[in-house]
Coordinates of C-alpha atoms and ligand atoms in Angstrom, one line a residue:
X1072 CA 0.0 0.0 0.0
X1073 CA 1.4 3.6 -1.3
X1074 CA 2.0 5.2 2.4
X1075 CA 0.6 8.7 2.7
X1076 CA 2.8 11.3 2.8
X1077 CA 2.3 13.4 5.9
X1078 CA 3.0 17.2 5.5
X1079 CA 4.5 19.4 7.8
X1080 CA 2.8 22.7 8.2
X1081 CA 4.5 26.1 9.1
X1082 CA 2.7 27.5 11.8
X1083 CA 1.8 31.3 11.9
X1084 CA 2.3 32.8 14.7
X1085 CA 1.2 36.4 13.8
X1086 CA -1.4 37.2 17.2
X1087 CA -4.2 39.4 16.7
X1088 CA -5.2 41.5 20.0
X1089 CA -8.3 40.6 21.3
X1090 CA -11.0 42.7 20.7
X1091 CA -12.9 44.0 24.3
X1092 CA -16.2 45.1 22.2
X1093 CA -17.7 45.8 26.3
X1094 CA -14.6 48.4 27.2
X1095 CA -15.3 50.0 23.8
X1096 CA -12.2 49.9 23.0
X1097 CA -11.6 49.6 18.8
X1098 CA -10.0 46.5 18.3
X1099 CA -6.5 46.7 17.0
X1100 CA -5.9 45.3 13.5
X1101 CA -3.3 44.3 11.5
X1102 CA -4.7 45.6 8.4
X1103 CA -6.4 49.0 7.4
X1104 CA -9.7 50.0 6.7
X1105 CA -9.5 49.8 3.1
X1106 CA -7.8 46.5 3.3
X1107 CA -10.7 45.3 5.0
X1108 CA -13.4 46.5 3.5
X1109 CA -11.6 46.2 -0.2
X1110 CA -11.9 42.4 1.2
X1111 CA -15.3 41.9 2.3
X1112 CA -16.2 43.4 -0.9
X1113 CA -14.6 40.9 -2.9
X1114 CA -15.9 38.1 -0.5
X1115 CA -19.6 39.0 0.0
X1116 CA -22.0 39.8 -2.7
X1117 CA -25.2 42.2 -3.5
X1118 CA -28.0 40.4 -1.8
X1119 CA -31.4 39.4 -3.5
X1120 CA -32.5 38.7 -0.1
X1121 CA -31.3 38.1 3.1
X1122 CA -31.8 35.6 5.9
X1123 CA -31.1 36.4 9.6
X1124 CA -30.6 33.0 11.4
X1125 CA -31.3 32.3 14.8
X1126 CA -27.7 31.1 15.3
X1127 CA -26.2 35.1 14.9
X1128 CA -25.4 33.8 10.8
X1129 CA -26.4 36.2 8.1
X1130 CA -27.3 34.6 5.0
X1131 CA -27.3 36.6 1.4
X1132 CA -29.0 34.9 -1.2
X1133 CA -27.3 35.9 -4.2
X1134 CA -27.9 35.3 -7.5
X1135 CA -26.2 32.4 -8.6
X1136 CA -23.9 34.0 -12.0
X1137 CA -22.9 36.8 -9.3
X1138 CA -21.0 34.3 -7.2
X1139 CA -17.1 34.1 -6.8
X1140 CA -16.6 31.4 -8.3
X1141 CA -16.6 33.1 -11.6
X1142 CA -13.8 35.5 -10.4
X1143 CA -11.0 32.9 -11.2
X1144 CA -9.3 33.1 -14.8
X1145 CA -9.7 29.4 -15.6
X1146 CA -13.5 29.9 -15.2
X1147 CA -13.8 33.1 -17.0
X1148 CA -16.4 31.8 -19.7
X1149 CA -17.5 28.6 -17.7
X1150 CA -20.9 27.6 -17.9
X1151 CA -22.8 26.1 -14.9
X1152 CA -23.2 22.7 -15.2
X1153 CA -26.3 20.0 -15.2
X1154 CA -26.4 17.8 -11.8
X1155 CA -24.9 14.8 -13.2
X1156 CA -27.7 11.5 -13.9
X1157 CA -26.4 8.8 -12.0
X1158 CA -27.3 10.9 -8.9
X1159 CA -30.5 9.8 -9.6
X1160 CA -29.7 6.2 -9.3
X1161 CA -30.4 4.2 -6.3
X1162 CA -27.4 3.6 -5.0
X1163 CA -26.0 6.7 -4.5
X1164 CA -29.1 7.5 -1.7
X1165 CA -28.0 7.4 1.7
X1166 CA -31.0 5.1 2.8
X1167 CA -29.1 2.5 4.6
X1168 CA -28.8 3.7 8.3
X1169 CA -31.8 6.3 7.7
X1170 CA -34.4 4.9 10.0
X1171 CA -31.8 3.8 12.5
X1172 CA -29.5 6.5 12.6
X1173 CA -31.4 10.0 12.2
X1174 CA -30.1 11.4 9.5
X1175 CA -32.4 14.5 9.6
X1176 CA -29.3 17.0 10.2
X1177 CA -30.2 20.5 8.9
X1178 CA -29.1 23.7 9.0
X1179 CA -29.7 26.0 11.6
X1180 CA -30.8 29.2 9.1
X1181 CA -33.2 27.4 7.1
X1182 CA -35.9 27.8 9.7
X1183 CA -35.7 31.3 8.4
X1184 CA -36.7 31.3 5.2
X1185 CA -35.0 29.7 2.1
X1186 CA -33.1 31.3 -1.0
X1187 CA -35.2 32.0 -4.3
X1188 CA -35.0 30.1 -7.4
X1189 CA -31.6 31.3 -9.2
X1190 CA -30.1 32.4 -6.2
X1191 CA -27.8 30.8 -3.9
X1192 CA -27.2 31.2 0.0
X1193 CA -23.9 32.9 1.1
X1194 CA -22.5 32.7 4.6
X1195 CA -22.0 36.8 4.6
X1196 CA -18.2 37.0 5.9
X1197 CA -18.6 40.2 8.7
X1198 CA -15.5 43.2 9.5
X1199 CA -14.9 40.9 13.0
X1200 CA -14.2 37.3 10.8
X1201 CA -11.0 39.6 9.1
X1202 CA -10.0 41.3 11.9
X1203 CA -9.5 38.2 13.9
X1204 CA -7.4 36.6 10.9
X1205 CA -4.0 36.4 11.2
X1206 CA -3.5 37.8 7.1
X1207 CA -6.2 39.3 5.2
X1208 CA -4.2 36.7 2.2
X1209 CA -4.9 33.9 3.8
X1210 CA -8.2 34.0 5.4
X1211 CA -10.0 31.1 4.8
X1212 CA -6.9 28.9 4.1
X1213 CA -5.7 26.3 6.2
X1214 CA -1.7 27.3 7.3
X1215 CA 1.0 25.6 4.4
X1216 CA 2.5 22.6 4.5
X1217 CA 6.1 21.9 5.3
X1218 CA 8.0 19.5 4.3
X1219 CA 11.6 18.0 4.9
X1220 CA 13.8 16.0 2.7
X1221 CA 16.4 13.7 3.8
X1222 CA 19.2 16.3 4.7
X1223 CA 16.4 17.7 7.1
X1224 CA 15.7 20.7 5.3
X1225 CA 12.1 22.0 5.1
X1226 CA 10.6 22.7 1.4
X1227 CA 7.5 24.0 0.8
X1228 CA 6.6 21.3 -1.5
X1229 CA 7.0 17.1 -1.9
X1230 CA 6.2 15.0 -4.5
X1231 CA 3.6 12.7 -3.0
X1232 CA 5.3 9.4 -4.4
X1233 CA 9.1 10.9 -3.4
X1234 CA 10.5 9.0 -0.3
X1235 CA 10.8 11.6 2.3
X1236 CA 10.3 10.3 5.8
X1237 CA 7.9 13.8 7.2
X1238 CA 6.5 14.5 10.4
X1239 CA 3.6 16.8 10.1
X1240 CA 3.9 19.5 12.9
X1241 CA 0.7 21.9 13.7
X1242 CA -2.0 19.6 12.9
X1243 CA -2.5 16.2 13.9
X1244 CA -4.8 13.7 12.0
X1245 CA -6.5 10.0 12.3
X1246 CA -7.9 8.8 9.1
X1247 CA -9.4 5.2 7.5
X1248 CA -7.4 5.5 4.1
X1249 CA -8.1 4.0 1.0
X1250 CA -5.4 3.8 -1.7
X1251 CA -4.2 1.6 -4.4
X1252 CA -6.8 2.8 -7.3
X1253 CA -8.5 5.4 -9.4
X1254 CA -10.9 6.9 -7.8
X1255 CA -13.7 8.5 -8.9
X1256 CA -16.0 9.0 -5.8
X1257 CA -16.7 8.5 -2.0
X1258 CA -19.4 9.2 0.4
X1259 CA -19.9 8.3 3.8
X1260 CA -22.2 8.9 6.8
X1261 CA -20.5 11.7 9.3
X1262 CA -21.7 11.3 13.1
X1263 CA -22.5 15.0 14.1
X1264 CA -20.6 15.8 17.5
X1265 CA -19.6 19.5 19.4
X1266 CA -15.7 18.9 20.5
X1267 CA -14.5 21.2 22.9
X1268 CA -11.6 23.8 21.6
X1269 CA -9.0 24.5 23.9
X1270 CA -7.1 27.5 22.2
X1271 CA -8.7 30.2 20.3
X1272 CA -7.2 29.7 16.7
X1273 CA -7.3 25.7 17.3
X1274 CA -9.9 24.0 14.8
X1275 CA -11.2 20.3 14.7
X1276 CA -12.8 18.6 11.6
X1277 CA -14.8 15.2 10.8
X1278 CA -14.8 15.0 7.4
X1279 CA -13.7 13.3 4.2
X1280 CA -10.4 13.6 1.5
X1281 CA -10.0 13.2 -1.9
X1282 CA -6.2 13.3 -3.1
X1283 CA -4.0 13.4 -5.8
X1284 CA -0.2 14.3 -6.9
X1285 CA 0.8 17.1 -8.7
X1286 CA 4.3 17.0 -9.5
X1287 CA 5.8 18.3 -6.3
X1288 CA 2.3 19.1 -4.5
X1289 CA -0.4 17.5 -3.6
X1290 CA -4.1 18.2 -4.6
X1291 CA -7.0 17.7 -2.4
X1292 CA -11.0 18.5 -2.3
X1293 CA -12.7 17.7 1.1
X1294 CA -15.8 18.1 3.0
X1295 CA -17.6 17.5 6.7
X1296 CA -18.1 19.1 9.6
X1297 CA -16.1 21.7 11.5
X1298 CA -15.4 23.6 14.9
X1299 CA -13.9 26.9 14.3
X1300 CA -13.7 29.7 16.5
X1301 CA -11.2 31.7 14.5
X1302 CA -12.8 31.4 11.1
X1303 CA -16.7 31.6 11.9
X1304 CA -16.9 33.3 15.3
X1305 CA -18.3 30.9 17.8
X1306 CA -17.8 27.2 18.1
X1307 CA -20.5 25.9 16.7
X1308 CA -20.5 22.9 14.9
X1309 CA -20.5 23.8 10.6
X1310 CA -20.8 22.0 7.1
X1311 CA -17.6 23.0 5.2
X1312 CA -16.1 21.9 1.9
X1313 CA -12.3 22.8 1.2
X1314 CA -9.7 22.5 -1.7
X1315 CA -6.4 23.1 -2.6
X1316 CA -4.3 22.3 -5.5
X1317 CA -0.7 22.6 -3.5
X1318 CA -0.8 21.3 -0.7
X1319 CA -2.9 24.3 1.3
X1320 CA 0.1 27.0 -0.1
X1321 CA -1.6 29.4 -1.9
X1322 CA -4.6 27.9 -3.8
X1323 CA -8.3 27.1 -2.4
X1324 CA -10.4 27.7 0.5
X1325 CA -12.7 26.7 2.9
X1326 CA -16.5 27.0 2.0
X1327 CA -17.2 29.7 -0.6
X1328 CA -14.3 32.7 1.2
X1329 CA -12.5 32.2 -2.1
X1330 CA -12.7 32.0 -6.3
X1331 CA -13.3 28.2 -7.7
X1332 CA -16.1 26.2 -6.1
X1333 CA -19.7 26.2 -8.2
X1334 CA -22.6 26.4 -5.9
X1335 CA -25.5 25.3 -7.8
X1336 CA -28.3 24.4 -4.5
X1337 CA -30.5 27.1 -3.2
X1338 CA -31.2 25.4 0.1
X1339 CA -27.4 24.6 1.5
X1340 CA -24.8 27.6 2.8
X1341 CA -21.5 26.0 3.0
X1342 CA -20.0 27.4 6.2
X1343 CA -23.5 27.2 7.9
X1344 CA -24.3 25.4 11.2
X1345 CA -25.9 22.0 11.4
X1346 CA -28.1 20.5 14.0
X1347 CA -28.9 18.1 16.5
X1348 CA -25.6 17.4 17.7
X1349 CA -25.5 13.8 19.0
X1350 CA -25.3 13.1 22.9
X1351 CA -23.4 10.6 24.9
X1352 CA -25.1 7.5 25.9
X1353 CA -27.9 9.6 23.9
X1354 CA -29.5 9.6 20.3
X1355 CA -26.7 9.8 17.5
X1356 CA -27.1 12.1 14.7
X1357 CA -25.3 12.0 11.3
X1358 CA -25.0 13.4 7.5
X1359 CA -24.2 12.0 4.2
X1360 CA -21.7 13.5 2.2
X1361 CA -20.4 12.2 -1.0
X1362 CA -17.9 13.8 -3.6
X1363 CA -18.2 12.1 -7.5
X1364 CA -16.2 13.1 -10.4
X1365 CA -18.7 13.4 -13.9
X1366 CA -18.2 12.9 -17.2
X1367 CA -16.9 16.1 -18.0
X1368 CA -14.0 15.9 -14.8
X1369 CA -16.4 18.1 -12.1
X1370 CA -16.4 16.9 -9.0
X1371 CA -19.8 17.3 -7.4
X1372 CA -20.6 17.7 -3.6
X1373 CA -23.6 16.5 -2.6
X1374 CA -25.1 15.7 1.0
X1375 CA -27.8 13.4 2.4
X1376 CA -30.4 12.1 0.3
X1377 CA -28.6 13.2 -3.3
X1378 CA -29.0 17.0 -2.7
X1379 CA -25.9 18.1 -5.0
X1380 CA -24.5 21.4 -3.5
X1381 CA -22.2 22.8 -6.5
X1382 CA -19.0 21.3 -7.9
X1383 CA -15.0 22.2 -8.3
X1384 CA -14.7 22.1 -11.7
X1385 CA -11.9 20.0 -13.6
X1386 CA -10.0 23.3 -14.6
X1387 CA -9.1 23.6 -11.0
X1388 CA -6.6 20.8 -11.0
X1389 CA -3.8 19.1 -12.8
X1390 CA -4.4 15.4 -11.5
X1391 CA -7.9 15.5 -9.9
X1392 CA -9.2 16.3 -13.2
X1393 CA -9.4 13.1 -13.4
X1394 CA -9.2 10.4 -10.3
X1395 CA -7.9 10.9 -7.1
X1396 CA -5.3 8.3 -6.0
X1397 CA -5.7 8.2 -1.8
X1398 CA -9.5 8.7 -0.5
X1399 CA -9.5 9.5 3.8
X1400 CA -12.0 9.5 6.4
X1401 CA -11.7 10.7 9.8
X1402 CA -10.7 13.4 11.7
X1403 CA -8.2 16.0 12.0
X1404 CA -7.0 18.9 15.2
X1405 CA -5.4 22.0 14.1
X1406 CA -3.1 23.6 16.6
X1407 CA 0.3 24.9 17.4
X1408 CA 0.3 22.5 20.6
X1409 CA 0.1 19.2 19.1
X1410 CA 2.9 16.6 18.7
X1411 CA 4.6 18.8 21.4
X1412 CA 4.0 18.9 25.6
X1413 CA 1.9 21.1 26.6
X1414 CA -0.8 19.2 24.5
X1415 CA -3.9 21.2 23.2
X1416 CA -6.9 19.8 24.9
X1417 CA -9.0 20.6 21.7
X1418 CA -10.7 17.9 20.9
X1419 CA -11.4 15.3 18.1
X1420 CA -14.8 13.9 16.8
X1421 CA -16.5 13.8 20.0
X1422 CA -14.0 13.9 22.5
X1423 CA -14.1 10.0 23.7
X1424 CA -11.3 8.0 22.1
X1425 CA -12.5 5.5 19.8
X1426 CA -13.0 2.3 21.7
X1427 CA -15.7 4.1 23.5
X1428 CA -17.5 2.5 20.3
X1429 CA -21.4 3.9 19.4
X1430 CA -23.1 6.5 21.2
X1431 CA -19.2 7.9 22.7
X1432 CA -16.5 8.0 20.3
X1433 CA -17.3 9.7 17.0
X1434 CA -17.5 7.6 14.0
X1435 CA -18.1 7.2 9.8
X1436 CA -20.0 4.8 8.5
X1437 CA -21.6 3.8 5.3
X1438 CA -18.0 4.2 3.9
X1439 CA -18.2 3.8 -0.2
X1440 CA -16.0 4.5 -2.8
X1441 CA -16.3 4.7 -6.6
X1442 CA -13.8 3.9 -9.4
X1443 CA -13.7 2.8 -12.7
X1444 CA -16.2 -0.2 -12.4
X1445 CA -18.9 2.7 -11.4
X1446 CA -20.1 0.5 -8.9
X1447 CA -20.6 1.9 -4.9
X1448 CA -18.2 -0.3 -2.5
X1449 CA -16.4 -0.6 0.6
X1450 CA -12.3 -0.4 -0.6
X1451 CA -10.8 -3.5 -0.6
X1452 CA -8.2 -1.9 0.6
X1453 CA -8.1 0.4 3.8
X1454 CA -5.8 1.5 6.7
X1455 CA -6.4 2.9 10.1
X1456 CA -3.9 4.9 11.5
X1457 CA -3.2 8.0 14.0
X1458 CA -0.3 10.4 14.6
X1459 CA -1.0 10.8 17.9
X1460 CA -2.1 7.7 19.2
X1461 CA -2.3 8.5 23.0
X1462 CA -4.0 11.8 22.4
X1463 CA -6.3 10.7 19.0
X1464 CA -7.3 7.4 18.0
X1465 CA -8.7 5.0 15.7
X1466 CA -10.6 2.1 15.5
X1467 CA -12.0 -0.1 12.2
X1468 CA -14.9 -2.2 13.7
X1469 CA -15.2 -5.0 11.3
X1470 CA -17.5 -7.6 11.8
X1471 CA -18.5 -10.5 9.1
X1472 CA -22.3 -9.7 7.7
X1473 CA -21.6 -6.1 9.0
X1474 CA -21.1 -2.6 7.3
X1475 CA -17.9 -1.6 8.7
X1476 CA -18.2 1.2 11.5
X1477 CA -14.7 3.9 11.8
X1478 CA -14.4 5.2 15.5
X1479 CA -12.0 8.2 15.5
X1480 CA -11.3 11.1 18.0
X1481 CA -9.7 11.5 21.7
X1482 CA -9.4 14.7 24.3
X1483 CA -6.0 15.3 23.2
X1484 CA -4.4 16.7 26.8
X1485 CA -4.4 13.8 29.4
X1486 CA -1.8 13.3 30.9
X1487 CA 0.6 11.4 31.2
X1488 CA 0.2 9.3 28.2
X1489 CA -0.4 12.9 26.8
X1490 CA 1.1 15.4 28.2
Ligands
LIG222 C1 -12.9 33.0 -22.9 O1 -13.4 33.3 -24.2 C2 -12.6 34.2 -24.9 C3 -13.3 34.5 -26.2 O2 -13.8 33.4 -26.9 C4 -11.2 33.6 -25.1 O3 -10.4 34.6 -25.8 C5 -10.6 33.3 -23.8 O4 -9.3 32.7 -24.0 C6 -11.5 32.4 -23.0 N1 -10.9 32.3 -21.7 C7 -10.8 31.1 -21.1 C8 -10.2 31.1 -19.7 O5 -11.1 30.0 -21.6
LIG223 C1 17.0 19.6 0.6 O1 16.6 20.9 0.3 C2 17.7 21.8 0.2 C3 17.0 23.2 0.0 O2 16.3 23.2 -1.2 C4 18.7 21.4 -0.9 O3 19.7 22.4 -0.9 C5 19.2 20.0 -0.5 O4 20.0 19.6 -1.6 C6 18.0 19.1 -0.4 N1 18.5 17.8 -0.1 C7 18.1 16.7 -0.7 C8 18.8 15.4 -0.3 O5 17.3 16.7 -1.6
LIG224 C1 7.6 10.1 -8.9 O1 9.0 9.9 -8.6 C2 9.8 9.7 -9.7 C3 11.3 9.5 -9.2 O2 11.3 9.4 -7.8 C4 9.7 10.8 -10.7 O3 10.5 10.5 -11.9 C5 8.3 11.0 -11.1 O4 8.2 12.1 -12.0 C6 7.4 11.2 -9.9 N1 6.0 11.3 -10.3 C7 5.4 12.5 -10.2 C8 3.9 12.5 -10.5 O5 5.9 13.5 -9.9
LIG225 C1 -15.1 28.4 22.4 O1 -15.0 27.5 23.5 C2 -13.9 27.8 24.4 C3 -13.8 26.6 25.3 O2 -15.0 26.2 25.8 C4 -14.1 29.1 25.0 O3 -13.1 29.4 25.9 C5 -14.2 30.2 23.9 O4 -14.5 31.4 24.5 C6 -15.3 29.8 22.9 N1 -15.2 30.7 21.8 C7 -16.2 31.5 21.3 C8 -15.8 32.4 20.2 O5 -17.3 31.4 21.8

């Protein structure tokens, strides 16, 4: 099995001051006015109508040629495509756990109102999501990988089939990996959880990968569910979709924060929060996400019961175009203070380690990918594994006549096995 090349990322330690709206006291930025607003302006768009959620959110329905998608050069005359048919085929529903396992997860804003016909819902990025950001550049990207070769020196890119022995620093992940094949497709159940976040620009994810090389990068498009205080404002629990085409250095984004994504649904804001959050010993709550590649090399996002969300279209990558050659499940922490003593105590899926098993430990299920026999399966070839195995682990529950269930997550701090 090709062994997945772990990434060291360079960790930014730029520190914004914190803002003390109750003093009245202007917050103190590192970027200007115009800066900022020059931003937002390029981020949010005119509204058709807007949608005030309950959870603090504002939602802009905007219409759907308007969006930034449209701002990148390789998309300049791109015409939105057609949901692609074999959504429409049975196997791609999610029915399986449905009666069992609740999969009635929505998002929080709807109960407000919904987005009109040719419109589509925008998270509406406000002056405090910059100002908290540690580069007005980089908002909405994950920090850069790092890499080292053999003579220990770090690069800022790897070729994913080179032979460099890495240790990722500032994030630290455990996955279910499939590898081995072309694939076109995944999708997977998500249990829906609320982990704690220790340190203010820390963030957690449940969520799924789809990877490929490109030359001396890697190229990824991923989905799930997020806790991040830094990025959204409060830690509530949110549906994001990200992608990169080298390795998180200077292309992609989370949700819809940059040019590239297509977001054809009127009824889904990327970025948004999602409820009921499942409760220990209590009922469990999860979502459907799948990513397919069509005929034309889009990959479409969809959730649930085949509700296709947009799509990053082929001209975004080299190599994803068409097939990705590593598909991951699981989850991942994002934080200065991992792999190092003091340990964050930001935690993963839902905060029990993953022998806790149903109802505790976080897990994915319903795991399916798609290559070029077009039919749904399990992989016939998968690997569990953790970087931080005292702090975060993993657990493949395989049982003969039985879907396979992933357990993934852990408190991170405890000491002493982590300290
Ligand atoms: C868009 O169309 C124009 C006119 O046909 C063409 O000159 C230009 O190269 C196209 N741009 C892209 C990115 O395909
Ligand atoms: C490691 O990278 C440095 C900087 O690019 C380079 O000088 C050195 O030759 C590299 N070592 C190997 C073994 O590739
Ligand atoms: C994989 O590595 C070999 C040599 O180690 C290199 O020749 C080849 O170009 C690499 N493949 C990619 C996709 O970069
Ligand atoms: C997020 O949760 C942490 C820990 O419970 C808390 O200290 C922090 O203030 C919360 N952040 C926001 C933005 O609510």
């Amino acid at each position: 099995m090709r062994k997945y090349k772990v990434a060291i990322v360079l960790f930014w330690t730029f520190i914004v001051s914190s803002i003390k709206l109750e003093l009245k006291v202007e917050a103190q930025s590192l970027f200007s006015e115009e800066e900022i607003q020059a931003k937002l302006k390029l981020l949010n768009k005119p509204a058709v109508k807007t949608i005030k959620s309950e959870d603090g959110d504002i939602i802009d329905c905007i219409n759907i040629y308007k969006q930034s998608a449209f701002d990148h050069p390789a998309l300049k005359n791109h015409t939105i495509q057609r949901t692609p048919m074999f959504f429409q085929e049975s196997q791609y529903l999610s029915t399986k756990y449905d009666s069992e396992a609740n999969i009635k997860v929505f998002q929080t804003w709807q109960k407000r109102g919904s987005c009109p016909k040719g419109t589509i819902p925008l998270r509406r990025i406000l002056k405090n999501d910059l100002m908290r950001a540690a580069s007005l550049n980089r908002f909405g990207l994950k920090s850069p990988t790092l890499f080292l070769n053999s003579t220990n020196t770090y690069l800022n890119s790897i070729n994913l089939n080179g032979s460099y022995a890495v240790v990722p620093q500032s994030r630290s992940g455990a996955h279910l990996a499939a590898s081995g094949s072309s694939y076109i497709g995944t999708q997977a159940n998500i249990n829906v959880w609320n982990p704690k976040i220790e340190l203010p620009n820390d963030f957690t994810t449940s969520q799924i990968w789809l990877k490929a090389p490109n030359g001396f990068d890697f190229e990824s498009i991923e989905a799930g569910w997020m806790v991040n205080p830094e990025f959204y404002g409060n830690n509530d629990t949110r549906f994001f979709s990200y992608w990169t085409k080298d390795s998180y250095r200077s292309t992609g984004c989370f949700d819809l924060t940059c040019s590239g994504f297509v977001q054809t649904a009127t009824n889904v804001a990327l970025g948004a929060t999602i409820k009921p959050i499942s409760s220990t010993s209590g009922q469990q709550f999860e979502f459907n996400v799948g990513i397919f590649l069509d005929e034309s090399g889009n990959w479409w996002l969809k959730v649930n019961n085949n509700i296709p969300i947009g799509y990053w279209p082929g001209e975004l990558f080299e190599t994803l175009k068409h097939s990705a050659t590593l598909v991951q499940w699981g989850g991942e922490v994002f934080s200065p203070q991992v792999k190092i003593s003091p340990h964050t105590g930001t935690q993963m899926g839902s905060g029990d380690f993953a022998e806790g098993g149903f109802g505790h430990a976080c897990f994915i299920r319903n795991i399916r990918i798609k290559d070029y026999s077009l039919m749904l399966k399990y992989p016939e070839s998968i690997n569990a594994a953790t970087q931080e195995p005292s702090c975060y682990n993993v657990l493949n529950d395989v049982q003969s006549g039985q879907d396979p269930t992933f357990y993934f997550g852990g408190p991170g701090r405890t000491p002493p096995n982590c300290p």
